[in-house]
C-alpha cells in the first residue's frame, strides 16, 4: 500500500487524505505474504454496516478524499455495495482492492451502477498453476472471469502484483496479460516484509540480480506502451540503502481502519507492541486523528533518534517505517534498518545475502491459515534481552 | 508554437475518463483523482480543465477563458498547460 509511485506528493495540510477500510480479515485465499495480522482469525468482532457508515461520514468531514475498500477480501462483506454507495454519496474517490474472488457479474454491475470508481485486482503469475500454488487455492480462472467482467463494465483497473522470488521473472507474462485485458495500470508492488511475509522472508525475498533484470524489462515495456499503460515499479527498500518514505510520515496523510474498528496510522501498525490503537467504536475520528497519543507518537520528527536527528534527509523519508524499525530492532523509534546509516543495517544486508546464497535449511512457505502460528508463549519485546 | 501543439483549435478537449475532476471544498481547489493519487490544481489549471468538457472546441475554450479573465495574452499559457495536461494523460482530444 505504499504509493511511492504517485506522481505528486500532496501536503494534506494536516488532513488525512487517504483512508483504507479493511472491512474484514476473512479471505478465501492463503497468500504467504499477506499483510493481515498473524492472528487474523482471532479478530472477529467486525464493525457493523452502521458503524462503517459513521466512519465514512466522519472521515469525509475531516477532509478524506481517496478511499480504499480492502481486507482480507472485501467481497466477503455482503454490505459492500451499501458502503460503496454511501461513500460515493459523500464524495469519496472509491477504490476496490480485491483478489477478484467473489466478484460476480451481478455484484460488479451493481457496483458500477452505484458509482464505484476503480478496481485494483491482484494477480500473482500469468501461469495458472503457479498462480494457484502461490495463493494456496484454485483462483486463476475466477480471477480471469472477474477481470473480463470488470473490463466489460468499463472500470479502470490497476493490476496489482505482489512481487517475490516466485513471480519476479514473470514481468513479461503479467504485462502481456494486462495488455490483453486492457488494464490501464500495472503495479509491481514488492512484498513488504511484515506479518506473513516476514515469517516467509527467506523464501520470498528476490535476489538483487532478479530485481535488476525485472527493472530493465519493465523500463522497456514502459517505453513500448507509452501512455497506454502506466507501470509502477519501485526498487524495494531492502535493496535501496534508504528506507521508504512510509505513509509520507506517521499520521500525516494516511490512516487505516481495521475490521474491529482499530484506527491505524498504517496498515501494518498493529505489529508494534505496546501501542494502544484507538477504536472508532469509542472515539470520534477527529479526536483519533488530531489528538490520540498513538497518532501523535511518531508524527513530525521530535521522536527521532540518531542518526536521523542530524540527517538532512529526514524531511524526505521521515526516518522510514516505524513498523519495520520495531520488528527488526525492537524499538519503533529507531532508524529504519533499511537505511545504510542505521546501526542495524546489517540485519537487512544479511537477509539479502541469505537470499543470494540460499543456504539450507530451505523451509516451505507458511500459508496464511487459521492456527498456523501461536502467540501464546511469546515473550513481550524487552524481556528477552535483545 | 501552434504547428507542433498536441491540440488544434477545432479539436474538442475532454478530461480523460480515467480521471475524476471535481471541486473540493476543504482544499478550496479543483482536484484530479485517479487510482494512485490526487492532483491538486492551481486556479488557472482548474479553470482550463473545467472547460474541457468534450463539447467545446479548443478555440471556444480559449475565448471563454479570455472573457473570464479579461486578458488578451493568454494563448501561450493555455497552450503550455495543454501540452502538460495531454502529455500526462489528464486531457485527450475527443475523437
Ligand atoms: S494477501 Fe491474499 S490472503 Fe491476504 S487478504 Fe489479500 S488475497 Fe487474501
Ligand atoms: S538516517 Fe534517518 S533520516 Fe537519514 S536517510 Fe537514514 S532513515 Fe532517513
mmCIF file of N, CA and C in Angstrom, chain A residues 3 6-8 10-12 15 17-18 60-66 91-93 95 117-118 120 156 158 184-185 187 227 232, chain B residues 16-20 22-28 31-41 85-92:
data_model
loop_
_atom_site.group_PDB
_atom_site.id
_atom_site.type_symbol
_atom_site.label_atom_id
_atom_site.label_comp_id
_atom_site.label_asym_id
_atom_site.label_seq_id
_atom_site.Cartn_x
_atom_site.Cartn_y
_atom_site.Cartn_z
ATOM 1 N N UNK A 3 2.431 4.127 -1.684
ATOM 2 C CA UNK A 3 2.254 4.665 -3.018
ATOM 3 C C UNK A 3 3.424 5.549 -3.414
ATOM 4 N N UNK A 6 3.297 7.520 -6.749
ATOM 5 C CA UNK A 6 2.357 8.602 -7.023
ATOM 6 C C UNK A 6 3.080 9.782 -7.623
ATOM 7 N N UNK A 7 2.408 10.448 -8.509
ATOM 8 C CA UNK A 7 3.154 11.469 -9.199
ATOM 9 C C UNK A 7 3.234 12.757 -8.423
ATOM 10 N N UNK A 8 2.450 12.887 -7.415
ATOM 11 C CA UNK A 8 2.510 14.139 -6.689
ATOM 12 C C UNK A 8 2.382 13.852 -5.215
ATOM 13 N N UNK A 10 1.025 15.051 -2.041
ATOM 14 C CA UNK A 10 0.088 16.067 -1.616
ATOM 15 C C UNK A 10 0.332 16.380 -0.147
ATOM 16 N N UNK A 11 0.472 17.623 0.125
ATOM 17 C CA UNK A 11 0.568 18.030 1.506
ATOM 18 C C UNK A 11 -0.858 18.145 2.013
ATOM 19 N N UNK A 12 -1.228 17.274 2.902
ATOM 20 C CA UNK A 12 -2.607 17.245 3.339
ATOM 21 C C UNK A 12 -2.984 18.425 4.219
ATOM 22 N N UNK A 15 -4.590 17.123 6.986
ATOM 23 C CA UNK A 15 -5.803 16.328 6.773
ATOM 24 C C UNK A 15 -5.453 14.906 6.346
ATOM 25 N N UNK A 17 -5.827 12.549 3.916
ATOM 26 C CA UNK A 17 -6.393 12.475 2.568
ATOM 27 C C UNK A 17 -6.745 11.054 2.139
ATOM 28 N N UNK A 18 -5.987 10.083 2.645
ATOM 29 C CA UNK A 18 -6.171 8.687 2.225
ATOM 30 C C UNK A 18 -6.677 7.851 3.382
ATOM 31 N N UNK A 60 -15.028 11.959 5.903
ATOM 32 C CA UNK A 60 -15.271 12.975 4.890
ATOM 33 C C UNK A 60 -15.245 14.378 5.507
ATOM 34 N N UNK A 61 -15.800 14.462 6.730
ATOM 35 C CA UNK A 61 -15.741 15.720 7.483
ATOM 36 C C UNK A 61 -14.309 16.180 7.712
ATOM 37 N N UNK A 62 -13.427 15.196 7.942
ATOM 38 C CA UNK A 62 -12.022 15.511 8.209
ATOM 39 C C UNK A 62 -11.258 15.876 6.941
ATOM 40 N N UNK A 63 -11.883 15.660 5.784
ATOM 41 C CA UNK A 63 -11.224 16.031 4.535
ATOM 42 C C UNK A 63 -10.634 14.868 3.758
ATOM 43 N N UNK A 64 -11.018 13.638 4.095
ATOM 44 C CA UNK A 64 -10.518 12.483 3.354
ATOM 45 C C UNK A 64 -11.121 12.448 1.950
ATOM 46 N N UNK A 65 -10.271 12.107 0.963
ATOM 47 C CA UNK A 65 -10.708 12.102 -0.432
ATOM 48 C C UNK A 65 -10.584 10.712 -1.061
ATOM 49 N N UNK A 66 -9.418 10.100 -0.912
ATOM 50 C CA UNK A 66 -9.172 8.782 -1.514
ATOM 51 C C UNK A 66 -9.588 7.697 -0.524
ATOM 52 N N UNK A 91 -18.938 11.702 -1.534
ATOM 53 C CA UNK A 91 -17.953 12.388 -2.374
ATOM 54 C C UNK A 91 -16.542 11.844 -2.316
ATOM 55 N N UNK A 92 -16.358 10.602 -1.852
ATOM 56 C CA UNK A 92 -15.025 9.984 -1.895
ATOM 57 C C UNK A 92 -14.713 9.528 -3.314
ATOM 58 N N UNK A 93 -13.417 9.403 -3.611
ATOM 59 C CA UNK A 93 -12.980 8.671 -4.792
ATOM 60 C C UNK A 93 -12.783 7.236 -4.342
ATOM 61 N N UNK A 95 -12.038 3.193 -4.373
ATOM 62 C CA UNK A 95 -11.226 2.115 -4.938
ATOM 63 C C UNK A 95 -11.604 0.795 -4.264
ATOM 64 N N UNK A 117 -15.503 3.869 -8.418
ATOM 65 C CA UNK A 117 -14.670 4.455 -9.471
ATOM 66 C C UNK A 117 -13.655 3.508 -10.076
ATOM 67 N N UNK A 118 -12.953 2.738 -9.273
ATOM 68 C CA UNK A 118 -11.948 1.878 -9.889
ATOM 69 C C UNK A 118 -11.662 0.633 -9.079
ATOM 70 N N UNK A 120 -8.761 -2.383 -8.075
ATOM 71 C CA UNK A 120 -7.391 -2.879 -8.042
ATOM 72 C C UNK A 120 -7.466 -4.380 -7.854
ATOM 73 N N UNK A 156 -11.834 1.439 -14.760
ATOM 74 C CA UNK A 156 -10.372 1.490 -14.846
ATOM 75 C C UNK A 156 -9.792 0.463 -13.866
ATOM 76 N N UNK A 158 -6.319 -1.294 -11.949
ATOM 77 C CA UNK A 158 -4.920 -1.429 -11.586
ATOM 78 C C UNK A 158 -4.673 -2.915 -11.364
ATOM 79 N N UNK A 184 -5.314 -0.428 -17.400
ATOM 80 C CA UNK A 184 -4.634 0.863 -17.579
ATOM 81 C C UNK A 184 -3.382 0.995 -16.731
ATOM 82 N N UNK A 185 -3.355 0.293 -15.597
ATOM 83 C CA UNK A 185 -2.228 0.440 -14.682
ATOM 84 C C UNK A 185 -1.743 -0.949 -14.253
ATOM 85 N N UNK A 187 0.800 -2.375 -11.225
ATOM 86 C CA UNK A 187 1.635 -2.006 -10.086
ATOM 87 C C UNK A 187 2.397 -3.241 -9.609
ATOM 88 N N UNK A 227 1.697 5.924 -23.300
ATOM 89 C CA UNK A 227 0.574 6.395 -22.488
ATOM 90 C C UNK A 227 -0.510 5.336 -22.287
ATOM 91 N N UNK A 232 3.921 0.867 -12.520
ATOM 92 C CA UNK A 232 4.633 1.293 -11.314
ATOM 93 C C UNK A 232 5.579 0.184 -10.877
ATOM 94 N N UNK B 16 -9.696 12.955 -19.601
ATOM 95 C CA UNK B 16 -9.580 11.506 -19.725
ATOM 96 C C UNK B 16 -10.489 10.844 -18.684
ATOM 97 N N UNK B 17 -11.378 9.961 -19.142
ATOM 98 C CA UNK B 17 -12.339 9.365 -18.197
ATOM 99 C C UNK B 17 -11.693 8.553 -17.066
ATOM 100 N N UNK B 18 -10.383 8.278 -17.189
ATOM 101 C CA UNK B 18 -9.710 7.596 -16.069
ATOM 102 C C UNK B 18 -9.579 8.511 -14.862
ATOM 103 N N UNK B 19 -9.703 9.807 -15.097
ATOM 104 C CA UNK B 19 -9.543 10.773 -14.016
ATOM 105 C C UNK B 19 -10.900 11.327 -13.608
ATOM 106 N N UNK B 20 -11.008 11.607 -12.344
ATOM 107 C CA UNK B 20 -12.211 12.262 -11.860
ATOM 108 C C UNK B 20 -11.820 13.697 -11.501
ATOM 109 N N UNK B 22 -12.941 17.275 -9.997
ATOM 110 C CA UNK B 22 -14.013 17.926 -9.244
ATOM 111 C C UNK B 22 -13.482 18.923 -8.218
ATOM 112 N N UNK B 23 -14.391 19.781 -7.782
ATOM 113 C CA UNK B 23 -14.086 20.791 -6.777
ATOM 114 C C UNK B 23 -14.070 20.143 -5.408
ATOM 115 N N UNK B 24 -13.103 20.522 -4.575
ATOM 116 C CA UNK B 24 -13.073 20.013 -3.204
ATOM 117 C C UNK B 24 -13.093 21.202 -2.258
ATOM 118 N N UNK B 25 -14.195 21.270 -1.524
ATOM 119 C CA UNK B 25 -14.427 22.414 -0.652
ATOM 120 C C UNK B 25 -13.289 22.619 0.362
ATOM 121 N N UNK B 26 -12.904 21.519 1.022
ATOM 122 C CA UNK B 26 -11.892 21.619 2.079
ATOM 123 C C UNK B 26 -10.544 22.105 1.555
ATOM 124 N N UNK B 27 -10.252 21.766 0.305
ATOM 125 C CA UNK B 27 -8.972 22.185 -0.272
ATOM 126 C C UNK B 27 -9.096 23.541 -0.955
ATOM 127 N N UNK B 28 -10.334 23.991 -1.169
ATOM 128 C CA UNK B 28 -10.573 25.205 -1.958
ATOM 129 C C UNK B 28 -9.826 25.124 -3.287
ATOM 130 N N UNK B 31 -9.569 19.256 -8.049
ATOM 131 C CA UNK B 31 -8.692 18.096 -7.938
ATOM 132 C C UNK B 31 -8.869 17.209 -9.158
ATOM 133 N N UNK B 32 -7.805 16.488 -9.485
ATOM 134 C CA UNK B 32 -7.913 15.362 -10.407
ATOM 135 C C UNK B 32 -7.611 14.124 -9.582
ATOM 136 N N UNK B 33 -8.550 13.206 -9.569
ATOM 137 C CA UNK B 33 -8.366 11.997 -8.777
ATOM 138 C C UNK B 33 -8.181 10.815 -9.710
ATOM 139 N N UNK B 34 -7.269 9.955 -9.356
ATOM 140 C CA UNK B 34 -7.028 8.749 -10.142
ATOM 141 C C UNK B 34 -6.569 7.661 -9.186
ATOM 142 N N UNK B 35 -6.502 6.404 -9.685
ATOM 143 C CA UNK B 35 -6.315 5.292 -8.751
ATOM 144 C C UNK B 35 -5.157 5.468 -7.772
ATOM 145 N N UNK B 36 -4.040 6.002 -8.202
ATOM 146 C CA UNK B 36 -2.895 6.039 -7.313
ATOM 147 C C UNK B 36 -2.621 7.429 -6.757
ATOM 148 N N UNK B 37 -3.497 8.363 -6.964
ATOM 149 C CA UNK B 37 -3.118 9.673 -6.468
ATOM 150 C C UNK B 37 -4.170 10.762 -6.525
ATOM 151 N N UNK B 38 -3.736 11.909 -6.070
ATOM 152 C CA UNK B 38 -4.560 13.104 -6.024
ATOM 153 C C UNK B 38 -3.719 14.235 -6.598
ATOM 154 N N UNK B 39 -4.238 14.945 -7.553
ATOM 155 C CA UNK B 39 -3.518 16.103 -8.066
ATOM 156 C C UNK B 39 -4.333 17.338 -7.732
ATOM 157 N N UNK B 40 -3.695 18.230 -7.000
ATOM 158 C CA UNK B 40 -4.381 19.462 -6.622
ATOM 159 C C UNK B 40 -4.001 20.527 -7.649
ATOM 160 N N UNK B 41 -5.004 21.109 -8.292
ATOM 161 C CA UNK B 41 -4.730 22.027 -9.391
ATOM 162 C C UNK B 41 -4.733 23.468 -8.897
ATOM 163 N N UNK B 85 -0.938 18.826 -19.818
ATOM 164 C CA UNK B 85 -2.129 18.044 -19.469
ATOM 165 C C UNK B 85 -2.317 16.861 -20.421
ATOM 166 N N UNK B 86 -2.020 17.077 -21.688
ATOM 167 C CA UNK B 86 -2.154 15.977 -22.650
ATOM 168 C C UNK B 86 -1.001 14.995 -22.465
ATOM 169 N N UNK B 87 0.198 15.556 -22.237
ATOM 170 C CA UNK B 87 1.373 14.705 -22.007
ATOM 171 C C UNK B 87 1.182 13.782 -20.821
ATOM 172 N N UNK B 88 0.542 14.266 -19.792
ATOM 173 C CA UNK B 88 0.335 13.461 -18.595
ATOM 174 C C UNK B 88 -0.916 12.592 -18.693
ATOM 175 N N UNK B 89 -1.647 12.763 -19.777
ATOM 176 C CA UNK B 89 -2.825 11.931 -19.960
ATOM 177 C C UNK B 89 -4.051 12.426 -19.204
ATOM 178 N N UNK B 90 -4.015 13.648 -18.669
ATOM 179 C CA UNK B 90 -5.198 14.170 -17.961
ATOM 180 C C UNK B 90 -6.288 14.527 -18.966
ATOM 181 N N UNK B 91 -5.833 15.038 -20.101
ATOM 182 C CA UNK B 91 -6.776 15.517 -21.120
ATOM 183 C C UNK B 91 -6.486 14.797 -22.420
ATOM 184 N N UNK B 92 -7.531 14.544 -23.194
ATOM 185 C CA UNK B 92 -7.316 13.985 -24.525
ATOM 186 C C UNK B 92 -8.254 14.690 -25.497
#
